[in-house]
Coordinates of C-alpha atoms in Angstrom, one line a residue:
M1 CA 0.8 -50.8 -35.1
N2 CA -1.3 -48.1 -33.6
Q3 CA -4.9 -48.8 -33.0
L4 CA -6.2 -46.9 -36.1
E5 CA -3.6 -48.8 -38.3
Q6 CA -4.8 -51.9 -36.6
L7 CA -8.5 -50.7 -37.3
K8 CA -8.1 -50.0 -41.1
Q9 CA -7.4 -53.6 -41.6
Y10 CA -10.9 -54.5 -40.8
T11 CA -12.9 -51.6 -41.8
T12 CA -12.9 -48.9 -43.9
V13 CA -12.3 -45.5 -41.6
V14 CA -14.0 -42.6 -42.5
A15 CA -13.3 -39.0 -41.1
D16 CA -16.3 -36.9 -39.4
T17 CA -15.5 -33.7 -40.1
G18 CA -15.6 -30.7 -42.0
D19 CA -11.8 -30.1 -41.1
F20 CA -9.7 -30.4 -44.0
Q21 CA -6.7 -30.5 -41.9
S22 CA -8.0 -33.3 -40.1
I23 CA -8.7 -35.2 -42.9
K24 CA -5.3 -34.7 -44.5
A25 CA -3.8 -35.7 -41.1
Y26 CA -5.3 -39.2 -40.6
A27 CA -5.7 -40.5 -44.3
P28 CA -9.2 -41.8 -44.3
Q29 CA -10.9 -43.7 -47.2
D30 CA -13.8 -41.5 -46.7
A31 CA -15.3 -38.1 -45.4
T32 CA -18.9 -37.4 -43.7
T33 CA -20.5 -33.9 -43.1
N34 CA -23.4 -32.5 -41.5
P35 CA -25.0 -29.2 -40.8
S36 CA -23.7 -29.1 -37.3
L37 CA -20.0 -29.8 -38.5
I38 CA -20.2 -27.2 -41.7
L39 CA -21.0 -24.6 -39.0
K40 CA -18.7 -25.5 -36.7
A41 CA -16.1 -25.1 -39.7
V42 CA -17.2 -22.1 -41.1
Q43 CA -16.5 -20.0 -38.0
K44 CA -12.7 -20.8 -37.9
D45 CA -10.7 -18.3 -39.7
E46 CA -9.3 -20.8 -41.9
Y47 CA -12.9 -21.8 -43.4
K48 CA -14.5 -18.7 -43.2
P49 CA -13.3 -17.6 -46.8
L50 CA -15.2 -20.6 -48.2
L51 CA -18.7 -19.0 -46.6
E52 CA -17.5 -15.6 -47.6
K53 CA -16.7 -16.6 -51.2
A54 CA -20.0 -18.5 -51.3
V55 CA -22.0 -15.3 -50.7
R56 CA -19.6 -13.4 -53.0
D57 CA -20.2 -15.5 -55.7
N58 CA -24.0 -15.4 -55.7
P59 CA -25.2 -11.9 -54.5
N60 CA -28.6 -12.0 -56.0
A61 CA -29.3 -16.2 -54.8
P62 CA -31.7 -17.2 -52.0
T63 CA -29.8 -18.1 -48.8
G64 CA -31.0 -21.8 -49.6
E65 CA -28.9 -21.7 -52.9
I66 CA -25.7 -20.0 -51.2
I67 CA -25.8 -23.0 -48.4
D68 CA -25.8 -25.6 -51.3
K69 CA -22.9 -23.9 -52.8
L70 CA -21.1 -24.0 -49.4
L71 CA -21.8 -27.7 -49.2
I72 CA -20.5 -28.3 -52.5
A73 CA -17.3 -26.4 -51.8
F74 CA -16.4 -28.4 -48.4
G75 CA -17.3 -31.5 -50.4
T76 CA -15.0 -30.8 -53.6
E77 CA -12.1 -29.6 -51.2
I78 CA -12.7 -32.6 -48.9
L79 CA -12.3 -34.7 -52.2
K80 CA -8.9 -33.8 -52.6
Y81 CA -7.8 -35.6 -49.3
V82 CA -9.8 -38.7 -49.8
P83 CA -9.5 -41.4 -52.5
G84 CA -13.3 -42.4 -51.7
R85 CA -16.5 -40.6 -51.1
V86 CA -17.7 -37.7 -49.4
S87 CA -21.1 -37.4 -47.8
T88 CA -22.8 -34.0 -48.0
E89 CA -26.2 -34.0 -46.1
I90 CA -29.5 -32.4 -47.3
D91 CA -31.5 -30.1 -45.3
A92 CA -33.4 -31.6 -42.2
A93 CA -36.1 -29.7 -42.7
L94 CA -37.2 -31.5 -46.0
S95 CA -37.0 -34.5 -43.7
F96 CA -41.2 -35.5 -44.3
D97 CA -40.7 -34.5 -48.0
V98 CA -40.3 -37.1 -50.3
A99 CA -40.5 -34.9 -53.7
G100 CA -38.0 -32.3 -51.8
N101 CA -35.4 -34.6 -51.0
V102 CA -35.5 -36.0 -54.3
A103 CA -35.5 -32.6 -56.0
K104 CA -32.5 -31.1 -53.5
G105 CA -30.6 -34.6 -54.0
R106 CA -30.8 -34.0 -57.6
E107 CA -29.5 -30.6 -57.1
L108 CA -26.7 -31.0 -55.1
I109 CA -25.4 -34.1 -57.7
A110 CA -25.8 -31.7 -60.3
L111 CA -23.9 -29.0 -58.8
Y112 CA -20.9 -31.4 -57.9
E113 CA -21.1 -32.7 -61.3
K114 CA -20.9 -29.1 -62.8
A115 CA -17.8 -28.9 -60.5
G116 CA -16.2 -31.8 -62.3
I117 CA -17.1 -34.3 -59.4
P118 CA -18.8 -37.6 -60.4
R119 CA -21.6 -38.9 -58.7
E120 CA -20.2 -41.9 -57.4
R121 CA -17.6 -40.1 -55.4
V122 CA -20.6 -38.5 -53.5
L123 CA -23.2 -39.8 -50.8
I124 CA -26.4 -37.6 -50.5
K125 CA -27.1 -37.6 -46.7
I126 CA -31.0 -38.0 -45.8
A127 CA -33.0 -38.4 -42.4
S128 CA -34.1 -42.1 -41.9
T129 CA -37.7 -40.8 -41.7
W130 CA -40.2 -43.1 -44.2
E131 CA -40.8 -40.2 -46.4
G132 CA -36.8 -40.2 -46.6
I133 CA -36.1 -43.7 -47.4
R134 CA -38.6 -43.3 -49.9
A135 CA -36.8 -40.4 -51.4
S136 CA -33.5 -42.5 -51.2
E137 CA -35.5 -45.4 -53.2
Q138 CA -36.2 -42.8 -55.9
L139 CA -32.3 -41.2 -56.1
E140 CA -30.9 -44.7 -56.0
K141 CA -32.9 -45.5 -59.2
E142 CA -31.1 -42.6 -60.9
G143 CA -28.1 -43.8 -59.8
I144 CA -27.5 -40.8 -57.0
R145 CA -26.0 -42.7 -53.9
T146 CA -27.4 -42.2 -50.7
N147 CA -26.1 -42.1 -46.9
M148 CA -29.1 -42.9 -44.2
T149 CA -28.5 -40.9 -41.5
L150 CA -30.2 -40.2 -38.1
L151 CA -30.8 -43.8 -37.9
F152 CA -31.3 -45.6 -34.1
S153 CA -33.3 -48.9 -34.9
L154 CA -33.7 -52.3 -36.9
C155 CA -37.0 -50.8 -38.7
Q156 CA -35.4 -47.7 -40.2
A157 CA -32.1 -50.4 -41.4
I158 CA -34.6 -52.8 -42.8
A159 CA -36.5 -50.3 -44.8
C160 CA -33.4 -48.7 -45.7
A161 CA -31.9 -52.0 -46.8
E162 CA -35.4 -52.8 -48.6
A163 CA -35.1 -49.4 -50.5
G164 CA -31.7 -50.1 -51.7
S165 CA -30.0 -47.5 -50.1
Q166 CA -26.0 -47.4 -50.6
L167 CA -25.6 -46.8 -46.8
I168 CA -27.1 -46.2 -43.5
S169 CA -25.4 -44.3 -40.4
P170 CA -26.7 -46.2 -37.1
F171 CA -25.7 -43.2 -34.3
V172 CA -23.8 -45.4 -31.8
G173 CA -23.3 -42.4 -29.3
R174 CA -27.0 -40.7 -29.4
I175 CA -28.0 -44.2 -28.4
Y176 CA -25.6 -44.5 -25.7
D177 CA -26.6 -41.2 -24.4
W178 CA -30.4 -42.1 -24.3
F179 CA -29.9 -45.4 -22.3
K180 CA -27.1 -43.6 -19.8
K181 CA -29.7 -40.8 -19.0
S182 CA -32.4 -43.2 -18.8
T183 CA -30.9 -46.0 -16.5
G184 CA -27.7 -44.0 -15.1
I185 CA -25.7 -46.6 -16.4
D186 CA -22.2 -45.6 -18.1
Y187 CA -22.1 -48.7 -20.4
L188 CA -18.9 -49.8 -21.4
G189 CA -17.8 -52.6 -24.0
A190 CA -20.3 -54.9 -25.8
E191 CA -22.7 -54.0 -22.9
D192 CA -23.2 -50.5 -24.6
P193 CA -26.8 -50.3 -26.2
G194 CA -25.6 -48.3 -29.3
V195 CA -22.9 -51.2 -29.9
Q196 CA -25.3 -53.7 -29.7
S197 CA -27.8 -51.8 -32.2
V198 CA -25.0 -51.6 -34.9
K199 CA -24.0 -55.4 -33.8
R200 CA -27.8 -56.5 -34.5
I201 CA -28.0 -54.7 -37.9
Y202 CA -24.8 -55.7 -39.4
N203 CA -25.8 -59.7 -38.6
Y204 CA -29.7 -59.0 -40.0
Y205 CA -28.0 -57.4 -43.0
R206 CA -25.4 -60.5 -43.5
K207 CA -28.0 -63.1 -42.9
F208 CA -30.5 -62.1 -45.2
G209 CA -28.2 -61.0 -48.2
Y210 CA -28.5 -57.1 -48.0
K211 CA -26.0 -55.0 -49.9
T212 CA -26.6 -51.7 -48.2
E213 CA -23.5 -50.9 -46.2
V214 CA -23.1 -50.4 -42.5
M215 CA -21.6 -47.2 -41.0
G216 CA -21.4 -46.9 -37.8
A217 CA -21.4 -43.5 -36.6
S218 CA -21.5 -40.9 -33.6
F219 CA -19.2 -42.3 -31.3
R220 CA -18.3 -41.0 -27.5
N221 CA -15.5 -43.1 -27.0
T222 CA -12.7 -45.5 -28.6
S223 CA -14.4 -48.2 -26.9
Q224 CA -17.6 -48.1 -29.1
I225 CA -15.6 -48.0 -31.9
L226 CA -13.1 -51.1 -31.1
E227 CA -16.2 -53.1 -30.0
L228 CA -17.3 -52.6 -34.0
A229 CA -13.8 -53.3 -35.7
G230 CA -15.1 -55.3 -38.5
C231 CA -18.1 -53.0 -39.5
D232 CA -18.2 -52.0 -43.2
L233 CA -17.3 -48.6 -42.3
L234 CA -16.8 -46.3 -39.0
T235 CA -17.0 -43.0 -39.4
I236 CA -14.9 -41.0 -36.4
S237 CA -13.8 -37.5 -35.2
P238 CA -11.2 -36.1 -35.3
D239 CA -10.3 -36.6 -31.3
L240 CA -11.1 -40.2 -31.5
L241 CA -9.2 -40.7 -34.4
Q242 CA -6.3 -39.0 -32.5
K243 CA -6.7 -41.5 -29.4
L244 CA -6.5 -44.3 -31.5
A245 CA -3.5 -43.3 -33.4
D246 CA -2.1 -42.6 -29.9
T247 CA -2.8 -46.1 -28.4
Q248 CA -0.7 -49.1 -29.2
A249 CA -2.7 -51.9 -27.6
P250 CA -4.2 -54.7 -29.8
V251 CA -7.2 -54.5 -31.8
E252 CA -9.7 -57.4 -32.1
R253 CA -12.1 -58.1 -34.8
K254 CA -15.4 -58.0 -33.7
L255 CA -17.9 -58.5 -36.4
S256 CA -17.7 -60.4 -39.6
P257 CA -19.7 -61.7 -42.2
A258 CA -20.0 -65.2 -40.9
D259 CA -21.9 -63.9 -38.1
T260 CA -25.3 -63.5 -39.0
G261 CA -27.2 -64.4 -35.7
T262 CA -30.4 -65.7 -35.0
A263 CA -32.9 -63.0 -36.8
V264 CA -36.3 -63.5 -38.2
K265 CA -37.1 -61.8 -41.4
I266 CA -39.5 -58.9 -41.2
S267 CA -41.5 -57.7 -44.2
M268 CA -41.3 -53.8 -44.2
D269 CA -44.0 -51.9 -45.0
E270 CA -45.4 -48.5 -43.8
K271 CA -47.6 -49.4 -41.6
T272 CA -45.2 -52.0 -39.9
F273 CA -42.1 -49.0 -39.9
R274 CA -44.4 -46.3 -38.2
F275 CA -45.5 -49.2 -35.4
M276 CA -42.0 -50.3 -34.7
L277 CA -40.7 -47.0 -34.4
N278 CA -42.9 -46.1 -32.3
E279 CA -42.8 -48.9 -29.8
D280 CA -39.4 -47.8 -29.6
A281 CA -39.2 -44.7 -27.4
M282 CA -35.2 -44.2 -27.8
A283 CA -35.5 -44.4 -31.4
T284 CA -38.6 -41.7 -31.6
D285 CA -37.0 -39.5 -29.4
K286 CA -33.7 -39.1 -31.0
L287 CA -34.7 -38.9 -34.4
A288 CA -36.8 -36.1 -33.5
E289 CA -34.2 -34.8 -31.7
G290 CA -31.4 -35.0 -34.3
I291 CA -34.0 -33.7 -36.9
R292 CA -34.6 -30.4 -34.7
A293 CA -30.7 -30.2 -34.2
F294 CA -29.6 -30.0 -37.7
V295 CA -32.5 -27.6 -38.8
A296 CA -31.2 -25.3 -35.9
D297 CA -27.7 -25.2 -37.2
S298 CA -28.8 -24.7 -40.8
N299 CA -30.6 -21.8 -39.5
K300 CA -27.7 -20.7 -37.7
L301 CA -25.8 -20.9 -40.9
K302 CA -28.5 -18.9 -42.6
Q303 CA -28.0 -16.2 -40.0
M304 CA -24.3 -16.3 -40.7
I305 CA -25.2 -15.5 -44.5
S306 CA -27.3 -13.1 -43.7
A307 CA -25.0 -11.1 -41.6
I308 CA -22.4 -11.5 -44.4
R309 CA -24.6 -9.9 -47.0

C-alpha cells in the first residue's frame, strides 16, 4: 500500500480543498473549505460558473447573501464526492461577535437543509476566539455541529472541548512557520512545534475524556502528516495527498488513545483563556494574522461579485 492508503488505516483523511476533481481523485471521508480555498477555486474556469450562477440567481441580494449561496453551492457539490461531512466557514469578520456567529451558523444550516442536505453532514467553521467558542457552545446545543478553526494553543483547545465543540482544527503548518521564522530552525519530524502542539492537545483530550475530535490541519510537508498518524482526522491539501499516494514507504501509528501523557487539568474561564493566549506570542500572532487573511480573501470575493453584477 502507498502511504495514503496506510494512513487511512489509522486516521480519517479529509481533503482540504474546494476542488471537486481533487476530492474525487483521493476518496477522502470528509472535506474542508475556507474563504481562501473558495477564492482560489472560483478563479479557475471550471468553477467560475458556480460564482456566476450565485450572482445571476440572486440579482437583488446583498453581497454577503450571495457569498452564503456560493458556499452552500460548493458544499453541496462536494458532498456528492465524500461520504461524510463538509466544513463551511463563517466570515472571519464575525470572529469577535457571539450573536453574529450564532445567527450566521443558523442561516448556513438552513440553506443546506433547504438544499436537501441534513445538518449532520455539515460542520460550521468558526474562529477559535473566546467569542467564537461561546457561539460554538450555543450552536452545538441546537444540534448544529462546529469545526473550530484558527487554533494554535492548548487554551483554545481546552475551551472548545469544554464548550462541547464537535471538532477542532489545530494549524500545524502555521505554528511551524512562526517558529521557523523566529528561530531560523527548519524543524523535522517529532521536533516540529506544530506536531508537538497537536500531540499535546490529543493526549490532553484522551486523558480527560473529551469527545471533541482533533483534526490536524495546515500542513507544509508529509513529515508533519506522518508524525500525526493516528490523530482522529487530518485535513490535507491535494498536493500533499498526491505525495503520500506516490510514496510506498511504511507508515507507523504515532498517536493512540492509550497515550495520555502527564497533563494537569486546567479549568478554563474567560480570564484564564485570555491570559494564557496572551502569554503565547505565537498563538496570539497567528490567530490575529489568520483572521486578517481570511477577511482579506472574503473581501476579494466580494469584489469579484461586484465586478460580475
